[in-house]
XYZ file of C-alpha atoms in Angstrom:
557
model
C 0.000 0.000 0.000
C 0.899 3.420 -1.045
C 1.795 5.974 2.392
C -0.107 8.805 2.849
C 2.319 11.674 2.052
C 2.080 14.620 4.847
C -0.257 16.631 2.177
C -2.106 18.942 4.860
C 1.431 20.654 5.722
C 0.793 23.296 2.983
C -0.742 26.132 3.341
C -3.322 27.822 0.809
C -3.161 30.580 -1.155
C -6.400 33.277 -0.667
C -8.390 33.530 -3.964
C -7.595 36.453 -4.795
C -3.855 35.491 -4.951
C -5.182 32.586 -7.307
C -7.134 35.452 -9.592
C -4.020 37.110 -9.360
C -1.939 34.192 -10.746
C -4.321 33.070 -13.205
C -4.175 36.843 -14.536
C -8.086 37.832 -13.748
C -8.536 41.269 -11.874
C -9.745 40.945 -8.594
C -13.054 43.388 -9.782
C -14.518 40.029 -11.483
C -13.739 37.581 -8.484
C -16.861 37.084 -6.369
C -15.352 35.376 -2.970
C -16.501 32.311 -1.540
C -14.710 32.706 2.158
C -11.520 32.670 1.708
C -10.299 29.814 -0.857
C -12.836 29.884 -3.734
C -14.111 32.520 -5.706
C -16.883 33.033 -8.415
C -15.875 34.740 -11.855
C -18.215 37.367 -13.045
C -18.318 36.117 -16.980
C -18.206 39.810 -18.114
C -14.534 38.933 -17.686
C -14.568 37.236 -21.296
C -15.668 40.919 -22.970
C -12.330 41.851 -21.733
C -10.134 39.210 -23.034
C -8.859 39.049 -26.907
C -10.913 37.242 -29.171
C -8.239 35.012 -30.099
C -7.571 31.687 -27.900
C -4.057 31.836 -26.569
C -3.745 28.473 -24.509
C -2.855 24.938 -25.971
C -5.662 22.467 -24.827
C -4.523 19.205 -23.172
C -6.818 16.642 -22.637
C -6.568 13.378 -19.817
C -8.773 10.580 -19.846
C -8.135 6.850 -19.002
C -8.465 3.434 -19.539
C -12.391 1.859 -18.206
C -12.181 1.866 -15.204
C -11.436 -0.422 -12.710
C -12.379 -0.874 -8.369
C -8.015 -0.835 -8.465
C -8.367 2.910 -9.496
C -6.150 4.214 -12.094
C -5.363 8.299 -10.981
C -6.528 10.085 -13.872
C -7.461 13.045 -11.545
C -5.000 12.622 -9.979
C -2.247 12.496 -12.506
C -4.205 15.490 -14.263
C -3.701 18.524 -11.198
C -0.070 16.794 -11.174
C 0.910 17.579 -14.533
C -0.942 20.867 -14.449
C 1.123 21.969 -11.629
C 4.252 20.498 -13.167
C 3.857 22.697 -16.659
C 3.096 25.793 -14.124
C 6.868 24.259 -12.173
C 8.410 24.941 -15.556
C 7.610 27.834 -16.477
C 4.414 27.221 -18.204
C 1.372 29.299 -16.584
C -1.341 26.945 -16.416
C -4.591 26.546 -15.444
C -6.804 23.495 -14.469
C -10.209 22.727 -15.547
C -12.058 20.235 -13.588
C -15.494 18.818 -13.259
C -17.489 19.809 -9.807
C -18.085 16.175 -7.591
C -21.316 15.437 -6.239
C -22.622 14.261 -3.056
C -24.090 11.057 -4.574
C -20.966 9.359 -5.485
C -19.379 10.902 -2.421
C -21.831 9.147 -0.184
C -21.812 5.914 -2.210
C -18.790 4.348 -3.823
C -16.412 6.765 -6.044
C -15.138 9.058 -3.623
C -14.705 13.497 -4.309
C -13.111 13.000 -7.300
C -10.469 16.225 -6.509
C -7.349 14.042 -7.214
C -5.380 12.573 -3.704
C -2.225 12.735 -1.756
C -0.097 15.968 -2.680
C -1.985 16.474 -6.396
C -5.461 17.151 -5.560
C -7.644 20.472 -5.592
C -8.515 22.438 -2.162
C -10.646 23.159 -0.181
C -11.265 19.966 -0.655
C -14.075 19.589 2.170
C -15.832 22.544 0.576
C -15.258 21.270 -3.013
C -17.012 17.640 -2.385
C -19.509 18.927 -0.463
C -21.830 21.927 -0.638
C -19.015 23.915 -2.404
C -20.341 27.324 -4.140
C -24.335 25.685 -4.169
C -24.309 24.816 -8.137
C -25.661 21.254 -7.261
C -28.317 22.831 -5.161
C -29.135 25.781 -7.513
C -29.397 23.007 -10.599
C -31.637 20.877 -8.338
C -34.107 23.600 -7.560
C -33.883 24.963 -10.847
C -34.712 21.315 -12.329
C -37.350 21.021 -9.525
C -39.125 24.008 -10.588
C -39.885 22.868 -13.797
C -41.551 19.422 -12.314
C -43.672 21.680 -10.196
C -44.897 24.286 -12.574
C -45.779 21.282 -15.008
C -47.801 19.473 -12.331
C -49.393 22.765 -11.177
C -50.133 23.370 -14.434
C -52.793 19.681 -15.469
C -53.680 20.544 -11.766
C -55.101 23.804 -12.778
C -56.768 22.677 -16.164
C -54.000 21.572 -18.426
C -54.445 24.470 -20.844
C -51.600 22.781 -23.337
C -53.539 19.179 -23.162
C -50.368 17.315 -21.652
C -50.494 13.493 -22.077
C -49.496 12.681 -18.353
C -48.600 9.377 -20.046
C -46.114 10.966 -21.676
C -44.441 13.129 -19.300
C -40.651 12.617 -19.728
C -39.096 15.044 -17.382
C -38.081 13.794 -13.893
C -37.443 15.425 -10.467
C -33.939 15.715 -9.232
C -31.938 14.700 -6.389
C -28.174 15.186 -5.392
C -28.006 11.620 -4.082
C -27.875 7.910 -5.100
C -31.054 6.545 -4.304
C -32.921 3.531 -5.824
C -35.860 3.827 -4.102
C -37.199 7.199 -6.134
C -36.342 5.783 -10.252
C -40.316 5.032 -10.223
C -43.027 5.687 -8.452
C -46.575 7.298 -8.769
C -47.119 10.896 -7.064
C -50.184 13.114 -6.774
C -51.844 10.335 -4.588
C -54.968 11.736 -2.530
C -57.624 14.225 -2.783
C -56.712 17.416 -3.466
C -52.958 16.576 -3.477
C -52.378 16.630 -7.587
C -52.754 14.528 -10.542
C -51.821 10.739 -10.012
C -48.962 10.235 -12.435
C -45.798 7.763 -12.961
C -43.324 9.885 -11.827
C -39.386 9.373 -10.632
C -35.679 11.115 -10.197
C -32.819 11.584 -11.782
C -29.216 12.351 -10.078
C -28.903 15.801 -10.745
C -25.524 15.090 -12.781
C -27.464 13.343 -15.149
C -30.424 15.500 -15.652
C -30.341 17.867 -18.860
C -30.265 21.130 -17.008
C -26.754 19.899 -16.126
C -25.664 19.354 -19.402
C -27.048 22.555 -20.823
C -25.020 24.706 -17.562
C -21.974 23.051 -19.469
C -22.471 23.751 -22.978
C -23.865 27.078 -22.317
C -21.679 30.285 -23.910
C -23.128 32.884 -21.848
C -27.004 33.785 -20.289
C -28.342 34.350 -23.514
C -27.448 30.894 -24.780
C -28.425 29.319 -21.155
C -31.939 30.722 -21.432
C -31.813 29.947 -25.174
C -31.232 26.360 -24.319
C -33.638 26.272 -21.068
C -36.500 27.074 -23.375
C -36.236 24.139 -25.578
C -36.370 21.325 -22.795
C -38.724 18.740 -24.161
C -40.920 17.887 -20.661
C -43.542 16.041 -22.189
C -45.991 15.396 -25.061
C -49.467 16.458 -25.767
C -52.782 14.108 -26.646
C -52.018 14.587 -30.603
C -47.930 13.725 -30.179
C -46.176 17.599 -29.936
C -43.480 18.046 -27.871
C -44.457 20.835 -24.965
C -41.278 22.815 -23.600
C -40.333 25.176 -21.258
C -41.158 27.936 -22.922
C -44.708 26.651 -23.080
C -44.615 26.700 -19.501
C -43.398 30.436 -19.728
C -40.627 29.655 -17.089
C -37.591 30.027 -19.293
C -37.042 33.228 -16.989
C -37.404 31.714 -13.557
C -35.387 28.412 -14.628
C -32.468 31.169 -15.424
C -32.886 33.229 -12.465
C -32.059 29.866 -10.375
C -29.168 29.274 -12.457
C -27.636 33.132 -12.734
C -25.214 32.330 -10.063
C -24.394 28.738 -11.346
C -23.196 29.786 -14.393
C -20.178 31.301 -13.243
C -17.266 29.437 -13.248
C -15.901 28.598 -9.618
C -11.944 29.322 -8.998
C -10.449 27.415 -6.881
C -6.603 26.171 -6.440
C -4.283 22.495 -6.134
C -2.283 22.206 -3.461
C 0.674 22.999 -5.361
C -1.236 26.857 -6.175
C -1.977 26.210 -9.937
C -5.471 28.373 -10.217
C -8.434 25.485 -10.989
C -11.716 26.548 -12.428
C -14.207 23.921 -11.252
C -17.689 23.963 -12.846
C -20.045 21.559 -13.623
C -20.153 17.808 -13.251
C -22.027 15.796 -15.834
C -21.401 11.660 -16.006
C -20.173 10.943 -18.951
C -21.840 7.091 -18.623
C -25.335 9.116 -19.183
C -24.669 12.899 -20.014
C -21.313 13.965 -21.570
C -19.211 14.153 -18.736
C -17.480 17.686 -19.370
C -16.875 20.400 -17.116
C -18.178 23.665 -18.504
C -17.270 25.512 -21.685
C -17.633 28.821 -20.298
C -14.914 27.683 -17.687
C -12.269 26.566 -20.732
C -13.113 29.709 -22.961
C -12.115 31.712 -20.105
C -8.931 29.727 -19.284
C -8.095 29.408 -22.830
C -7.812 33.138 -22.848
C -5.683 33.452 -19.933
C -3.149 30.754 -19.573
C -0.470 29.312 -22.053
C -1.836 25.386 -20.924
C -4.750 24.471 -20.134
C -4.961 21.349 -18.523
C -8.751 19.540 -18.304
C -10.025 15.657 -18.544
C -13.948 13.882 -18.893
C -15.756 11.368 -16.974
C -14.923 7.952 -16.342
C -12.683 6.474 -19.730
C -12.187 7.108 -23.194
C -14.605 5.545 -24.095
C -17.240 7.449 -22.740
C -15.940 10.752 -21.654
C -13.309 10.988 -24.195
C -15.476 10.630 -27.248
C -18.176 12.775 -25.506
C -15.270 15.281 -25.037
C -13.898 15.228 -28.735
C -17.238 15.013 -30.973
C -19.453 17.174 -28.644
C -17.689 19.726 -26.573
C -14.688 20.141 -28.489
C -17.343 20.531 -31.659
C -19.372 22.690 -30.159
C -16.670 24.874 -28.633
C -14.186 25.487 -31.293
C -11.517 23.229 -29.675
C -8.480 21.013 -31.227
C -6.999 19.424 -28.557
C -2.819 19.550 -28.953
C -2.369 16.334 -27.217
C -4.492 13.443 -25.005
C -2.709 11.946 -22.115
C -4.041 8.291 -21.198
C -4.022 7.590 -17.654
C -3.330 3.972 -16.391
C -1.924 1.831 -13.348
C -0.232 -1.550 -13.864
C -3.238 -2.314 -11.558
C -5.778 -1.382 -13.364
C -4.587 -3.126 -16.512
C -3.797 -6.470 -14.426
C -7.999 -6.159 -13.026
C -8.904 -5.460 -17.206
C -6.635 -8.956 -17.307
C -8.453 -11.288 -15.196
C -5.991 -10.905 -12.125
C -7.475 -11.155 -8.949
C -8.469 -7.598 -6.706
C -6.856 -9.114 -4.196
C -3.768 -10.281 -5.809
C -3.103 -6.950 -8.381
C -0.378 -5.872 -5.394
C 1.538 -8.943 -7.267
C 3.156 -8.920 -10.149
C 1.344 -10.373 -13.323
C 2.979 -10.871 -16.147
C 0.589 -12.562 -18.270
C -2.124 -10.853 -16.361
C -0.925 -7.344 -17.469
C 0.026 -8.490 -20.906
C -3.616 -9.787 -20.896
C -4.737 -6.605 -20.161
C -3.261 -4.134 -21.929
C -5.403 -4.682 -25.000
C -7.839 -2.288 -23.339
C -5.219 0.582 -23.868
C -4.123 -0.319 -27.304
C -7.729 0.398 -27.790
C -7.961 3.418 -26.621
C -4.189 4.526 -28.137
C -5.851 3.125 -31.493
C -8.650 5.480 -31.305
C -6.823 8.440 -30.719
C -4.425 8.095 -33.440
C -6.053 6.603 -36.032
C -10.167 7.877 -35.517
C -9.426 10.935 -34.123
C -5.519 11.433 -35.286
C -3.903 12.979 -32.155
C -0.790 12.852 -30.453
C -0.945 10.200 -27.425
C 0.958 10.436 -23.938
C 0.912 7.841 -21.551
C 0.646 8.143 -18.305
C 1.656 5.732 -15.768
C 0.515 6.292 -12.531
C 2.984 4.655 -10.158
C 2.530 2.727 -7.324
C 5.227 1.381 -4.611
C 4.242 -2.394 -5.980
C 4.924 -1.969 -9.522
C 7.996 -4.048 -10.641
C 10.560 -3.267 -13.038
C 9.630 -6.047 -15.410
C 5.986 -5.448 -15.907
C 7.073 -1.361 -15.933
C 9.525 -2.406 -19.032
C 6.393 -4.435 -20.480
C 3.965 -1.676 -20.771
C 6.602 0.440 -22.158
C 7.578 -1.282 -24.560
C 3.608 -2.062 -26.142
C 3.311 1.398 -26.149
C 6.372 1.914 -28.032
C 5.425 -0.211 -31.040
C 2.449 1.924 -31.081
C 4.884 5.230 -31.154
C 3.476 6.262 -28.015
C 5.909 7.146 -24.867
C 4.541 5.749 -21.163
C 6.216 8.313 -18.682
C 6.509 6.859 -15.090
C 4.353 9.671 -13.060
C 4.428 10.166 -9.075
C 1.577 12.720 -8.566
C 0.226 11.142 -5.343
C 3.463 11.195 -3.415
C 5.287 14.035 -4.718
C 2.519 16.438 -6.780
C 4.034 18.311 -9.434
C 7.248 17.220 -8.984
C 6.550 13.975 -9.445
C 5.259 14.940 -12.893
C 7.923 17.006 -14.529
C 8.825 14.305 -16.818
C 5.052 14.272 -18.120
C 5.120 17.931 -18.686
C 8.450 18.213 -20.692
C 7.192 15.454 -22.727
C 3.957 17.410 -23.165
C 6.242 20.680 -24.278
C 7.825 18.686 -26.390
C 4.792 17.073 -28.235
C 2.717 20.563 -28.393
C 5.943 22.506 -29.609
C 6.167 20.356 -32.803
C 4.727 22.717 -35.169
C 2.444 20.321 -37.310
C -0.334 21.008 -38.732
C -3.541 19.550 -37.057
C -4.708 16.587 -38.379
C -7.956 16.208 -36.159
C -11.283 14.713 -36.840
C -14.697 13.982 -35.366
C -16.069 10.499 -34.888
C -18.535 11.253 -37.432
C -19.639 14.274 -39.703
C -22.824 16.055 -38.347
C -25.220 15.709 -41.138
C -24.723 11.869 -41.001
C -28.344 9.399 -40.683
C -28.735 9.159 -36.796
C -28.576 5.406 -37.045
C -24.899 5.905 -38.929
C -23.918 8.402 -35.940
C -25.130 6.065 -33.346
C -23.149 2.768 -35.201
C -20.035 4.594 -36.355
C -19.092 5.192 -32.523
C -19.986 2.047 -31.752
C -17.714 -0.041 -34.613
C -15.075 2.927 -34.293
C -14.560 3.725 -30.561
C -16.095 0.368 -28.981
C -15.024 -2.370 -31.275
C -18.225 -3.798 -31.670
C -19.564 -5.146 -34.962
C -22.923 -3.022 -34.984
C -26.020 -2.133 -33.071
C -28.967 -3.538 -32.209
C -31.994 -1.605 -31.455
C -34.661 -2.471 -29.624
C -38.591 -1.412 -31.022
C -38.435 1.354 -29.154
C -35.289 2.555 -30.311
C -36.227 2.321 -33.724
C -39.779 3.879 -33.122
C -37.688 7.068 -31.788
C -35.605 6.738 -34.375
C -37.773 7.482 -37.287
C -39.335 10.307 -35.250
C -35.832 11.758 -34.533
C -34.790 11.532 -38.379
C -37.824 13.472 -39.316
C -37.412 15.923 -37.179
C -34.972 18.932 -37.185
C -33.263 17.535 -34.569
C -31.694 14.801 -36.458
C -28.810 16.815 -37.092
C -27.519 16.708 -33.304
C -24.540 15.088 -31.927
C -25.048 11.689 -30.359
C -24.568 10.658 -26.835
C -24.459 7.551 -25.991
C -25.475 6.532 -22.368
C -23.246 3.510 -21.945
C -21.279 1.736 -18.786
C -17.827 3.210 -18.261
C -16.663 0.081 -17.400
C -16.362 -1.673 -20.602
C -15.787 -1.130 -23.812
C -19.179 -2.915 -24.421
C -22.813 -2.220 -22.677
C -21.504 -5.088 -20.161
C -20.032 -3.893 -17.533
C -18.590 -7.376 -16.917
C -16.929 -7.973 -20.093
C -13.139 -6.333 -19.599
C -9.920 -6.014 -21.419
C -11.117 -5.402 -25.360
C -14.153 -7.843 -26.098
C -14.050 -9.105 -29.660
C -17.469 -10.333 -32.331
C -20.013 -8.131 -29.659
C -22.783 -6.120 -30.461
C -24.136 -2.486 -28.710
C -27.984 -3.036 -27.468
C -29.523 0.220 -27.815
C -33.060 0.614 -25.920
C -34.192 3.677 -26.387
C -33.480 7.150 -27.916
C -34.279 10.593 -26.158
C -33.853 13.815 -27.969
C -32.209 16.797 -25.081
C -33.363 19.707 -27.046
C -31.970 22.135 -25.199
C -28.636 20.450 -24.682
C -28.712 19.946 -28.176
C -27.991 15.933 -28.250
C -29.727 12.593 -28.872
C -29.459 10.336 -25.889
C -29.096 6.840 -27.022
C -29.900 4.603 -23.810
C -27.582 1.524 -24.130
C -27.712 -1.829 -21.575
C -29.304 -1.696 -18.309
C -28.086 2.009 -18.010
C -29.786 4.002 -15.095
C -30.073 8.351 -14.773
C -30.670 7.417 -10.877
C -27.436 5.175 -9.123
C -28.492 2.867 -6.068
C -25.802 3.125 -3.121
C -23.739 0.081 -2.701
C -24.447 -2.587 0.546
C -21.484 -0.508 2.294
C -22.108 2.967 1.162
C -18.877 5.422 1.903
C -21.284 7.322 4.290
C -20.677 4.565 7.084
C -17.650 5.940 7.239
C -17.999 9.742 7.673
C -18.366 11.513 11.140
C -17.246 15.033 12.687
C -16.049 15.312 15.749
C -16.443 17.254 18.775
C -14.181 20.356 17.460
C -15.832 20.486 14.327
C -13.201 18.715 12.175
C -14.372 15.996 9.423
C -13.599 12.532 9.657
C -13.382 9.999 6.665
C -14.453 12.580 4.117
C -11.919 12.462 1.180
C -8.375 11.781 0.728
């Protein structure tokens, strides 16, 4: 087992220090006590038009319970490039309290590369959770007010797609009826979604400014009428009050690592049922500001990578100048068929079983989406020489380096490696060669298939009825010219979530198809997917208490 490094002797650096070194006058920071800060986005309207920063991009292998530090490794290497020279800014995803409480943990990186205040950060943090669960709320109870009170727009309550929202993992509310009892609503099916899953989420992220966010609120598809029409927000005549909750959530939150690189933290979408992104408002900013900026998606490749490339970078403006795949010998021993309990060991065979699942993943990069590929090796005190030399030297025949990185024990220094090698690629002055997944104006069917042959491996689709009921719906409709997102399991390359390593002759199941209007995507709902997690039969919150003084106890790393 690893040693926890002494990472508490530090000592923070007030915001407005952190505004200072990311370059932003202390006019547009908004405090949050004394560590985190709000930017006021009439920042941007200051900035030149032109992006200065070169985009780098983490992501990972699927993941595994023997973790593989892709957070982690990410605030290291930002804080390395900053170590050199290089002024550099973060750009994270916000956690939320369901996973916290569950399984996954704050998701703010560990030992001496991880973001702070970290208590604030995976817990209540600057209220953009709460404000996009009221928000998200509001709409479910104007909607029922509204059939209470005559339902003027003749709204099927069979077909009433949007669900309430909850910051917590919680079986128990996916389905149930509401509006039970005399005088206490309509009796409906009802349910929840975690609120990183719901759309208002998604459209916080891929919002360019308040008119765009209000733009995109309107156009929320929350149910159909008797003859089949989609009814929206804006038939509600809430667009307003849905942006009033969300004024304050739209600003990017500043926080720092441990090692004082400024981190803007907004927005946490999955990317195993949303696209998994933090918020473009956040890296339009940064990209102004900073000569690297340093982000990652969700979960793997896979899922957030793909999510990250075709929909974020497409609807931002972005080309990437490198992607850094983050992996532990672990991790690849688990995608194997090695033992949890035996992965401290070493594995030959079991690592050179599993390290198919990266080839994968280098294989889509370079050859789908043609981009210079790091790799990443997050270290641990168990790794041996031998199986080191033997991920190496895969990677090599691909033309791919694997730099040996020490984030969790050493923070940016244990990263500098990483970052010259990142100089090094990003200085290179070719000519981008990068491509979407799939062009825009492509049959939804082809969308939905070419990321499933091209990024997954698999040998096609099938869809279920439903699926291709929606389907000829969404083709006829304007909206058939929107991205895909595929709601799949981050833990395998399939919609198995048992079936590791790369999976040969296997097909993608696709259930059902939702069009997000005002996020602008089609969901495609893969496996036995789920927009509301269950906690596990030892949730994490067994372990959490506060003592006497005030002082948390088992909260995050």
């Amino acid at each position: 087992m690893k040693s926890i490094p002494n990472h508490l002797n530090y000592t923070p650096k007030p915001i407005e220090k952190i505004a200072e070194i990311a370059g932003i006058d202390l006019k547009y920071i908004e405090p949050y006590g004394h560590y985190k800060g709000k930017i006021d986005l009439s920042l941007i309207k200051t900035l030149p038009p032109e992006k200065k920063g070169k985009l780098i991009f983490c992501t990972t292998i699927n993941p595994t319970p023997a973790g593989e530090g892709k957070t982690t490794t990410t605030i290291a290497l930002a804080d390395a490039l900053n170590l050199l020279g290089k002024k550099t800014i973060l750009n994270l995803r916000e956690p939320a309290l369901g996973p916290l409480f569950g399984v996954r943990g704050g998701a703010i990186g560990g030992g001496k590369a991880q973001i702070i205040p970290r208590h604030d950060l995976v817990l209540h943090f600057t209220g953009d959770m709460h404000a996009l669960t009221s928000a998200n709320n509001l709409i479910s109870a104007v909607l029922d007010n509204h059939i209470y009170q005559g339902n003027e727009l003749n709204i099927d309550i069979r077909k009433i797609i949007h669900r309430h929202a909850i910051d917590m993992n919680d079986r128990q509310l996916r389905n149930m009826v509401t509006g039970l009892g005399k005088s206490h609503g309509t009796p409906r099916e009802d349910g929840f979604d975690i609120t990183p899953a719901t759309e208002l989420m998604t459209i916080l992220c891929l919002a360019k400014d308040y008119r765009d966010l209000k733009t995109r609120i309107s156009k929320i598809i929350i149910a159909y009428n008797q003859h089949g029409r989609p009814v929206t927000v804006e038939d509600l005549k809430i667009s307003g009050a849905v942006t009033v909750l969300l004024k304050e959530a739209l600003k990017p939150n500043l926080v720092q690592s441990i090692g004082g690189t400024p981190a803007m933290v907004h927005g946490g979408p999955f990317a195993n049922i949303a696209h998994g992104c933090c918020s473009i408002v956040s890296t339009n900013l940064s990209l102004k500001l900073a000569d690297f900026v340093v982000t990652e998606a969700s979960f793997g490749a896979d899922v957030g990578g793909e999510k990250f490339l075709d929909i974020k970078c497409r609807l931002g403006g972005y080309t990437p100048e490198a992607v850094v795949i983050v992996v532990s010998l672990k991790a690849l021993k688990y995608h194997g068929g090695v033992d949890k309990k035996d992965l401290a060991r070493e594995s030959l065979p079991g690592l050179k079983k599993g390290l198919p699942n990266l080839i994968k993943h280098i294989e889509n990069f370079q050859q789908v989406f043609q981009l210079p590929v790091l790799v990443a090796i997050n270290s641990f005190e168990e790794d041996t020489l031998a199986e080191l030399n033997l991920l190496q030297e895969e990677c090599s025949q691909k033309g791919v380096k694997a730099i040996l990185v020490k984030g969790w024990n050493e923070g940016g220094s244990g990263a500098i490696n990483l970052a010259e090698e990142v100089i090094n690629l990003t200085s290179q002055n070719h000519k981008s060669s990068f491509q979407f997944v799939y062009p825009i104006d492509k049959p939804v069917i082809d969308k939905i298939e070419t990321i499933a042959c091209k990024i997954y491996g698999a040998e096609g689709c099938s869809f279920a009825p439903q699926a291709y009921r929606e389907l000829d719906k969404i083709e006829n409709s304007p909206f058939r010219k929107l991205p895909v997102c595929i709601a799949k399991t981050q833990f395998s390359l399939t919609d198995n979530p048992l079936k590791l390593g790369r999976p040969q002759n296997f097909k993608i199941n696709i259930n059902d198809l939702r069009v997000h209007a005002g996020a602008g995507l089609i969901i495609a709902f893969t496996g036995d997917i789920m927009t509301m997690p269950g906690l596990p039969r030892l949730p994490s919150a067994l372990m959490m208490d506060i003592d006497e003084e005030g002082n948390y106890i088992g909260l995050s790393s």
